[in-house]
XYZ file of C-alpha atoms in Angstrom:
559
model
C 0.025 -0.081 0.074
C 0.892 3.775 -0.651
C 3.480 2.774 -2.911
C 4.846 5.644 -4.544
C 4.276 7.766 -1.318
C 6.492 5.660 0.984
C 9.313 8.209 1.998
C 7.821 10.499 1.051
C 9.812 14.008 0.963
C 8.683 17.512 2.287
C 9.973 19.342 -0.596
C 8.210 17.571 -3.286
C 5.358 18.734 -2.555
C 5.488 21.837 -4.266
C 6.186 19.746 -7.779
C 3.341 17.641 -6.870
C 0.411 19.721 -6.106
C 1.653 21.841 -9.608
C 1.583 18.784 -11.754
C -1.341 17.522 -10.235
C -3.316 20.647 -10.859
C -1.836 21.027 -14.273
C -3.058 17.029 -15.364
C -6.778 17.805 -13.654
C -7.200 20.863 -16.177
C -5.937 18.675 -18.771
C -8.185 15.722 -18.213
C -10.814 17.581 -17.620
C -11.680 17.525 -21.370
C -10.107 14.689 -22.197
C -12.381 12.418 -20.390
C -15.555 14.584 -21.837
C -13.550 14.009 -25.053
C -13.491 10.215 -24.096
C -16.762 9.581 -22.899
C -18.106 10.604 -25.940
C -15.818 8.786 -28.016
C -16.855 5.862 -25.507
C -20.527 6.073 -26.280
C -21.184 7.553 -23.020
C -22.890 11.038 -21.342
C -20.104 13.488 -20.722
C -19.866 13.017 -16.865
C -18.614 8.899 -17.441
C -15.175 10.387 -18.276
C -14.639 12.563 -15.440
C -16.196 10.016 -12.871
C -13.309 7.804 -14.350
C -10.889 9.990 -12.774
C -11.802 9.348 -9.234
C -11.649 6.093 -7.713
C -9.204 4.894 -10.558
C -6.990 7.753 -9.758
C -7.197 7.053 -5.879
C -6.694 3.459 -6.140
C -3.578 3.589 -8.505
C -2.155 6.130 -6.214
C -2.478 3.947 -3.473
C -1.442 0.681 -5.034
C 0.661 1.332 -8.397
C 4.375 1.536 -8.615
C 5.028 4.149 -11.157
C 4.780 8.140 -9.237
C 3.709 9.381 -12.768
C 1.351 7.388 -14.436
C -2.097 9.158 -15.023
C -4.956 6.744 -14.654
C -8.228 7.157 -15.878
C -10.356 7.462 -19.500
C -8.115 6.607 -22.032
C -8.633 6.806 -26.275
C -8.024 3.047 -27.294
C -9.817 1.545 -24.149
C -12.907 3.841 -24.988
C -12.711 2.716 -28.608
C -13.222 -0.655 -27.975
C -15.380 -0.024 -24.745
C -17.854 1.240 -27.851
C -17.123 -1.238 -30.496
C -17.726 -4.009 -27.274
C -21.601 -2.746 -26.879
C -23.105 -0.834 -29.599
C -24.450 -4.198 -30.814
C -25.721 -4.425 -27.055
C -27.288 -1.224 -26.200
C -27.607 2.233 -27.740
C -24.749 4.606 -27.055
C -25.964 7.560 -24.790
C -28.421 4.895 -23.311
C -28.850 3.901 -19.750
C -28.405 0.008 -20.547
C -25.233 0.925 -22.527
C -23.400 2.924 -19.402
C -24.784 -0.526 -16.957
C -23.175 -2.081 -19.625
C -19.931 0.170 -19.507
C -20.218 0.061 -16.023
C -20.213 -4.006 -16.125
C -17.245 -4.616 -18.580
C -15.160 -2.307 -16.161
C -16.121 -5.154 -13.938
C -15.183 -7.948 -15.438
C -11.756 -6.014 -16.781
C -10.855 -5.811 -13.454
C -11.326 -8.882 -12.632
C -9.728 -10.585 -15.523
C -6.540 -7.780 -14.606
C -6.405 -9.704 -11.069
C -6.942 -12.939 -12.489
C -3.694 -12.523 -14.703
C -2.148 -10.571 -11.029
C -2.582 -14.301 -9.412
C -0.826 -16.136 -11.927
C 1.871 -13.761 -12.417
C 0.796 -12.722 -15.801
C 3.615 -9.976 -15.234
C 6.165 -11.923 -16.046
C 4.646 -12.761 -18.955
C 4.255 -9.047 -20.794
C 5.744 -10.394 -24.345
C 3.474 -13.038 -24.807
C 1.610 -10.564 -27.417
C 4.223 -9.398 -30.421
C 5.064 -5.884 -30.561
C 3.862 -5.977 -34.523
C 0.185 -7.081 -33.099
C -0.074 -4.001 -30.550
C 1.794 -1.787 -33.452
C -0.843 -3.128 -36.078
C -4.139 -2.443 -33.755
C -2.662 0.887 -32.587
C -2.517 1.958 -35.907
C -5.491 1.009 -37.209
C -7.616 1.957 -34.222
C -6.216 5.405 -34.842
C -7.932 5.142 -38.026
C -10.887 4.044 -36.725
C -11.113 7.057 -34.357
C -10.138 9.341 -36.345
C -12.961 8.333 -38.925
C -15.733 7.951 -35.685
C -15.290 11.775 -35.339
C -16.825 12.763 -38.619
C -19.880 13.847 -37.092
C -18.202 16.195 -34.366
C -16.054 17.254 -37.149
C -17.871 18.364 -40.042
C -21.047 18.794 -38.127
C -23.111 16.155 -40.351
C -25.977 13.628 -38.653
C -23.745 10.649 -39.741
C -26.565 7.357 -38.925
C -25.038 4.271 -37.524
C -23.955 1.968 -39.918
C -22.790 -1.254 -40.130
C -19.394 -0.892 -40.631
C -15.953 1.594 -40.862
C -15.783 1.431 -44.564
C -19.801 2.317 -44.027
C -19.414 4.812 -42.052
C -16.589 6.448 -44.558
C -18.886 6.128 -47.514
C -22.199 7.993 -46.020
C -19.893 10.747 -45.011
C -18.356 11.280 -48.579
C -21.611 10.630 -50.162
C -23.343 13.136 -47.846
C -20.281 15.686 -47.782
C -22.878 18.655 -48.780
C -24.499 18.305 -45.555
C -21.214 19.192 -43.601
C -21.578 22.954 -42.087
C -18.648 24.955 -43.150
C -18.926 26.560 -40.142
C -18.104 23.687 -37.855
C -15.459 22.190 -40.297
C -14.030 25.578 -40.076
C -13.955 25.040 -36.503
C -12.449 21.933 -36.208
C -9.615 22.683 -39.136
C -8.962 25.756 -36.781
C -8.509 23.777 -33.437
C -6.428 20.963 -35.067
C -4.006 23.421 -36.594
C -4.197 25.003 -33.149
C -3.474 21.889 -31.110
C -0.856 21.209 -33.600
C 1.147 23.840 -33.824
C 1.330 24.816 -30.149
C 4.092 22.627 -28.618
C 5.955 24.664 -31.742
C 4.565 28.042 -30.835
C 5.968 27.369 -27.046
C 9.103 26.722 -27.899
C 9.372 29.770 -29.734
C 8.789 32.411 -28.168
C 10.309 30.441 -24.587
C 14.174 30.694 -24.380
C 15.740 27.782 -23.934
C 16.520 28.875 -20.191
C 12.890 28.051 -19.342
C 12.639 24.544 -21.504
C 10.442 22.853 -19.017
C 8.492 25.371 -18.911
C 8.114 25.346 -22.753
C 7.289 21.801 -22.597
C 4.914 21.971 -20.196
C 2.774 24.637 -21.605
C 3.865 22.914 -24.724
C 1.314 20.104 -23.284
C -1.338 22.821 -22.217
C -3.028 23.174 -26.032
C -6.228 21.901 -25.189
C -6.517 24.087 -22.275
C -6.044 27.253 -23.796
C -8.363 25.463 -26.926
C -11.366 24.696 -24.112
C -11.164 28.165 -22.813
C -10.776 29.758 -26.211
C -14.185 27.269 -27.018
C -16.225 28.178 -23.495
C -15.464 32.340 -23.961
C -15.400 32.930 -27.563
C -17.177 30.135 -29.737
C -20.981 30.929 -27.817
C -20.330 34.541 -28.898
C -19.605 33.563 -32.200
C -23.535 31.382 -32.515
C -22.102 28.532 -34.731
C -24.729 25.990 -35.451
C -22.184 23.614 -33.837
C -23.447 20.760 -31.727
C -22.375 21.507 -28.054
C -21.642 18.992 -24.990
C -24.582 19.848 -22.844
C -25.659 19.727 -19.307
C -23.442 17.901 -17.290
C -24.501 16.480 -13.944
C -22.890 18.735 -10.834
C -21.945 16.836 -7.723
C -20.346 12.646 -7.135
C -21.106 9.091 -8.839
C -23.284 7.778 -6.501
C -21.621 4.250 -5.702
C -23.372 0.695 -7.149
C -22.357 -2.234 -8.814
C -24.456 -2.543 -12.280
C -27.077 -4.839 -12.338
C -27.663 -7.455 -15.500
C -28.677 -10.454 -16.346
C -26.076 -13.519 -16.478
C -26.513 -13.306 -20.337
C -25.076 -9.932 -20.755
C -22.255 -10.537 -18.144
C -21.352 -13.947 -20.503
C -21.439 -12.366 -23.408
C -19.056 -9.190 -22.116
C -16.171 -11.818 -21.445
C -14.434 -11.901 -24.915
C -14.499 -8.076 -24.870
C -13.198 -7.724 -21.168
C -10.648 -9.923 -21.871
C -8.876 -8.208 -24.805
C -9.451 -4.433 -23.256
C -7.722 -6.241 -19.542
C -4.785 -7.141 -22.226
C -4.288 -3.850 -23.725
C -4.934 -1.822 -21.318
C -2.478 -3.705 -18.841
C -0.035 -3.289 -22.338
C -0.747 0.398 -22.993
C -0.511 1.428 -19.073
C 3.127 -0.424 -18.542
C 4.494 0.635 -21.694
C 3.713 4.062 -21.185
C 4.955 3.588 -17.147
C 7.939 1.621 -18.619
C 8.981 4.538 -20.720
C 8.434 7.295 -18.208
C 10.883 5.100 -15.919
C 13.775 5.092 -18.681
C 13.486 8.669 -19.158
C 13.451 9.826 -15.566
C 16.197 7.150 -15.317
C 14.660 5.396 -12.214
C 13.466 2.026 -10.959
C 10.867 0.294 -8.604
C 8.480 -0.139 -11.356
C 6.895 -3.422 -10.771
C 5.250 -4.923 -14.084
C 3.266 -7.496 -11.799
C 1.885 -4.921 -8.999
C 0.716 -2.823 -12.024
C -1.694 -5.317 -12.656
C -3.271 -5.636 -8.897
C -3.267 -1.401 -8.999
C -4.865 -1.468 -12.164
C -7.401 -4.163 -11.618
C -8.772 -2.635 -8.609
C -8.756 0.934 -10.396
C -11.171 -0.534 -12.767
C -13.138 -2.034 -9.880
C -13.643 1.456 -8.592
C -14.650 2.882 -12.174
C -17.112 0.363 -12.027
C -18.662 1.274 -8.915
C -18.735 5.013 -9.624
C -20.692 4.469 -12.895
C -17.195 4.831 -15.226
C -15.720 2.196 -17.463
C -12.546 0.550 -18.578
C -9.578 2.628 -17.492
C -5.797 2.382 -18.248
C -2.337 4.842 -18.122
C -3.326 7.460 -20.173
C 0.103 8.462 -22.745
C -0.341 12.435 -23.071
C -1.619 12.923 -19.564
C 1.453 10.787 -17.991
C 4.392 12.101 -20.250
C 2.865 15.876 -18.779
C 2.419 14.605 -15.094
C 5.987 13.703 -15.699
C 7.160 16.900 -17.036
C 5.247 19.226 -14.734
C 7.645 17.504 -12.078
C 5.453 14.711 -10.528
C 7.646 13.038 -7.985
C 5.116 10.244 -6.595
C 1.583 9.354 -6.666
C 0.631 12.599 -4.218
C 0.304 14.255 -7.741
C -2.681 11.906 -8.616
C -4.699 12.326 -5.492
C -4.351 16.233 -6.399
C -5.175 15.656 -9.801
C -8.557 13.610 -8.267
C -8.840 16.941 -5.638
C -9.460 18.921 -8.545
C -11.567 17.145 -10.837
C -13.864 16.657 -7.678
C -13.833 20.530 -7.337
C -14.777 20.463 -11.177
C -17.433 18.323 -10.743
C -18.877 20.066 -7.551
C -18.837 23.861 -8.803
C -17.563 23.709 -12.285
C -19.221 21.511 -14.802
C -21.435 24.239 -15.877
C -19.099 25.533 -17.656
C -18.941 23.336 -20.289
C -22.208 23.590 -21.165
C -21.770 25.210 -24.090
C -18.054 23.899 -25.202
C -18.710 23.051 -28.819
C -18.715 19.309 -29.627
C -16.057 19.736 -32.713
C -13.598 21.209 -30.217
C -13.435 17.394 -28.498
C -13.465 15.703 -31.779
C -10.229 17.767 -32.790
C -8.650 16.752 -29.084
C -9.183 13.377 -29.711
C -7.592 13.368 -33.329
C -4.937 15.122 -31.805
C -4.490 12.193 -29.421
C -4.363 9.805 -31.673
C -2.344 10.664 -35.160
C 0.699 9.881 -32.880
C -0.454 6.161 -32.456
C -0.579 5.892 -36.542
C 3.087 4.189 -37.316
C 3.043 2.309 -40.630
C 7.027 2.509 -40.424
C 6.407 0.016 -37.530
C 4.711 -2.330 -40.339
C 7.546 -1.362 -42.678
C 10.153 -2.228 -41.059
C 9.006 -5.255 -39.246
C 8.090 -6.783 -43.136
C 11.536 -5.883 -44.065
C 13.259 -7.511 -40.943
C 11.136 -10.994 -41.269
C 8.337 -11.189 -43.490
C 6.668 -13.121 -41.157
C 6.011 -9.920 -38.114
C 5.364 -8.072 -41.215
C 2.495 -10.019 -41.920
C 1.320 -9.892 -38.262
C 1.115 -6.213 -38.480
C -0.539 -6.370 -41.495
C -3.288 -8.722 -40.881
C -4.476 -7.549 -37.232
C -4.376 -3.432 -39.222
C -6.693 -5.018 -42.066
C -8.700 -6.960 -39.492
C -9.485 -4.262 -37.211
C -10.776 -1.748 -40.217
C -12.628 -4.247 -41.514
C -14.406 -5.463 -38.684
C -13.641 -4.388 -35.383
C -10.550 -4.342 -32.461
C -11.544 -7.931 -30.762
C -11.236 -9.659 -34.429
C -8.149 -7.599 -35.134
C -6.105 -8.512 -31.841
C -7.392 -11.858 -31.741
C -6.236 -12.716 -35.199
C -2.475 -11.344 -35.150
C -2.235 -13.027 -31.738
C -3.342 -16.242 -33.467
C -1.072 -15.926 -36.636
C 2.140 -14.833 -34.329
C 1.697 -18.281 -32.867
C 1.417 -20.480 -35.577
C 4.368 -18.718 -37.371
C 5.389 -19.396 -34.243
C 5.273 -23.181 -34.114
C 5.722 -23.046 -37.687
C 9.067 -21.512 -37.718
C 9.846 -23.847 -34.597
C 8.471 -27.192 -36.613
C 11.384 -26.651 -39.230
C 14.534 -24.983 -37.140
C 17.566 -24.353 -38.117
C 19.751 -27.591 -38.053
C 23.670 -27.209 -38.437
C 26.055 -29.880 -39.323
C 29.318 -28.419 -37.690
C 32.648 -29.093 -37.786
C 35.997 -27.841 -36.006
C 36.958 -24.652 -36.443
C 40.810 -24.488 -37.317
C 42.375 -25.735 -34.314
C 40.317 -24.191 -31.791
C 37.661 -26.011 -29.885
C 34.969 -24.121 -31.188
C 32.492 -25.741 -34.112
C 30.633 -23.657 -36.234
C 28.069 -24.963 -39.211
C 30.529 -26.621 -41.860
C 27.880 -24.383 -45.288
C 29.085 -21.285 -43.362
C 32.810 -21.912 -42.407
C 35.942 -23.923 -43.489
C 35.735 -26.760 -40.585
C 37.796 -30.127 -40.098
C 35.415 -33.212 -39.904
C 35.407 -37.079 -40.118
C 33.893 -39.087 -42.589
C 33.243 -41.264 -39.427
C 31.475 -38.327 -37.564
C 28.032 -36.715 -38.180
C 27.890 -33.886 -35.568
C 24.443 -32.084 -35.718
C 23.179 -28.923 -33.890
C 19.917 -28.007 -33.263
C 18.813 -24.593 -32.631
C 15.393 -24.631 -30.991
C 14.033 -26.759 -28.412
C 12.862 -30.782 -28.682
C 9.029 -30.871 -28.208
C 5.992 -31.972 -30.611
C 6.166 -30.090 -33.282
C 9.654 -30.496 -34.529
C 11.464 -34.021 -33.695
C 9.991 -35.328 -36.584
C 11.494 -32.421 -39.047
C 15.055 -32.921 -36.729
C 14.833 -37.372 -37.458
C 13.949 -36.584 -41.244
C 16.942 -34.558 -41.676
C 19.025 -37.055 -39.883
C 18.124 -40.159 -42.320
C 17.851 -37.635 -45.339
C 21.629 -36.561 -44.386
C 22.850 -40.450 -44.242
C 21.464 -41.050 -47.500
C 23.627 -38.831 -49.047
C 27.319 -39.908 -47.427
C 28.601 -43.227 -47.270
C 31.014 -44.387 -44.173
C 29.266 -42.605 -41.386
C 29.319 -44.686 -38.207
C 27.920 -42.343 -35.614
C 25.562 -39.436 -34.757
C 26.647 -36.799 -32.636
C 23.559 -34.382 -31.647
C 24.980 -31.248 -30.070
C 22.504 -29.994 -27.566
C 23.825 -26.456 -27.078
C 20.830 -24.253 -27.557
C 18.102 -26.607 -26.984
C 16.994 -25.055 -23.509
C 13.766 -27.688 -23.552
C 12.000 -31.292 -24.274
C 8.817 -32.552 -24.143
C 7.688 -35.959 -23.436
C 7.184 -35.859 -27.420
C 11.002 -34.930 -27.578
C 12.272 -37.271 -26.007
C 9.956 -40.587 -27.911
C 11.380 -39.018 -31.256
C 15.348 -39.634 -30.174
C 14.238 -43.108 -29.227
C 12.384 -43.377 -32.451
C 16.043 -41.573 -33.722
C 17.898 -44.342 -31.801
C 15.822 -47.184 -33.034
C 16.299 -45.744 -36.771
C 20.187 -45.387 -36.744
C 20.779 -48.895 -34.908
C 19.110 -50.101 -37.828
C 21.825 -48.553 -39.561
C 24.201 -50.162 -37.447
C 24.831 -46.273 -36.458
C 25.596 -45.432 -33.004
C 23.903 -41.577 -31.263
C 26.093 -39.611 -28.797
C 25.480 -37.178 -26.767
C 27.385 -33.654 -26.458
C 26.909 -30.407 -24.714
C 23.524 -30.870 -23.451
C 22.594 -28.587 -20.352
C 21.738 -29.788 -17.263
C 17.979 -29.463 -16.969
C 17.497 -31.355 -19.992
C 19.983 -33.987 -18.805
C 17.983 -34.039 -15.660
C 14.575 -34.696 -17.142
C 16.291 -37.734 -19.726
C 18.508 -39.057 -16.285
C 14.706 -39.314 -14.965
C 14.293 -42.307 -18.007
C 16.026 -45.069 -19.136
C 17.657 -43.250 -22.051
C 21.412 -43.274 -20.824
C 20.953 -47.020 -20.735
C 19.143 -47.087 -24.015
C 21.328 -45.271 -26.305
C 24.409 -47.478 -24.696
C 27.032 -47.552 -26.493
C 26.299 -44.572 -27.395
C 28.260 -42.399 -24.886
C 27.315 -38.735 -23.413
C 30.514 -35.630 -24.373
C 30.986 -32.991 -22.315
C 32.121 -30.756 -25.157
C 31.370 -31.594 -29.149
C 35.436 -31.324 -29.075
C 35.746 -34.448 -26.450
C 33.068 -36.391 -29.150
C 35.039 -35.664 -31.986
C 38.304 -36.224 -30.552
C 37.478 -39.845 -29.221
C 34.916 -40.770 -32.150
C 36.690 -39.277 -35.199
C 40.426 -38.777 -33.340
C 40.317 -35.163 -35.140
């Protein structure tokens, strides 16, 4: 408990206070915008920044991660629920809260099984392809706010885009101009701050550079109403704090949310962890505990559920602002919480006249950096299978939804991994010059013996590749005469399963029929422990187990 508040130093207080208030100012428009993105009323985005902030401050291990509504999670919430209820309805809000419950429970389950140690089981290509496509989906979904058009709900993203293109004449020029000006301001604001503020005040320049949304909201609240533009506005936001309650759904509704909650838990956790890790490296600090983050985020999502919100995660933009503003601990998060409470109690009426076009602009500018085609191109150039995973994930998200895209990406990654490991790199090796080093005969000039075939397997031995290994060795023996010994070099084998063991038995029997002895060299301790638990060493006699490949070649081939 109180992980980042332990050993707190008094001189950190002013920095944490300033950072907390800056993030609170930024979080208000972001929270409202992300709530609309998720298909929820504006207050849901603010409620998502109450209990989750407090809980993460108590349990989290990152001093500056800002937990609350996030763009990707908001989109996944909308996609998960829009087939079950009408966005903006009371039933939709109940389902969103239930989704947060299940997301939190999945994160807690991950914590109990130690999933924090398995943070790389979803490849970077899947995450990058998903994020790039999700950002495009988010931008297209903002077409209604950015153009002032009335865009009915469509079956697919392509249908939405096609409808917008076909009905562009319905777009309101004043709203489009307002949206374009807002996007231009948000994009140009950081550069403008760097130009106007000298290098001596670099931190102030960086902090002000991230305050563009605040400037935009102030201008929108004060100037836009005076222009009497026909833009849709936020409308009334209930003042006061939410009533704490669990959502009431039937068993079928709970079951229907399980797949979506699982994927939101995975993506929300990976997004939060990547942000926290990036900030820890930037600040050159340690103490981030990936598994403890699961506990903190899990309970934070439960807190979001009981406060009439929806699933939450660590937000990149707010977290970077928090760190740039000088946050030293999660006390900054508690100050942010105080600021949000103050807004909910006394200032929600300020945002009533805020045009949704400005919120759409904030969302668009926030997600544009997520579009990264270079990742897919670099993956393709390095290894086509990784590029294919990126492309399939990207296209599936655009063509269908986030759940299908992520599922296909993960499945394809696993299939390609099994395919690669089922046909592992196998090298015939020999002695390099007069050393005890052994290298591939196809890459180096090495010394071998006509009586000895030395084979190195660069993969674990398991059910998918033992048959391939046996076929390789038998095929090689058919091409050579005079071989009396086969030495299996296990320097790259870290694990062997029961199928791998049976494959070795089959290989031994095949070699016996050819009057060839099977030997072993450089097998690691854990693998030998597994083999020694069987009668393997008795079966291969008079075959031997050698400590090094050099010993094997010296004794069997006299080289």
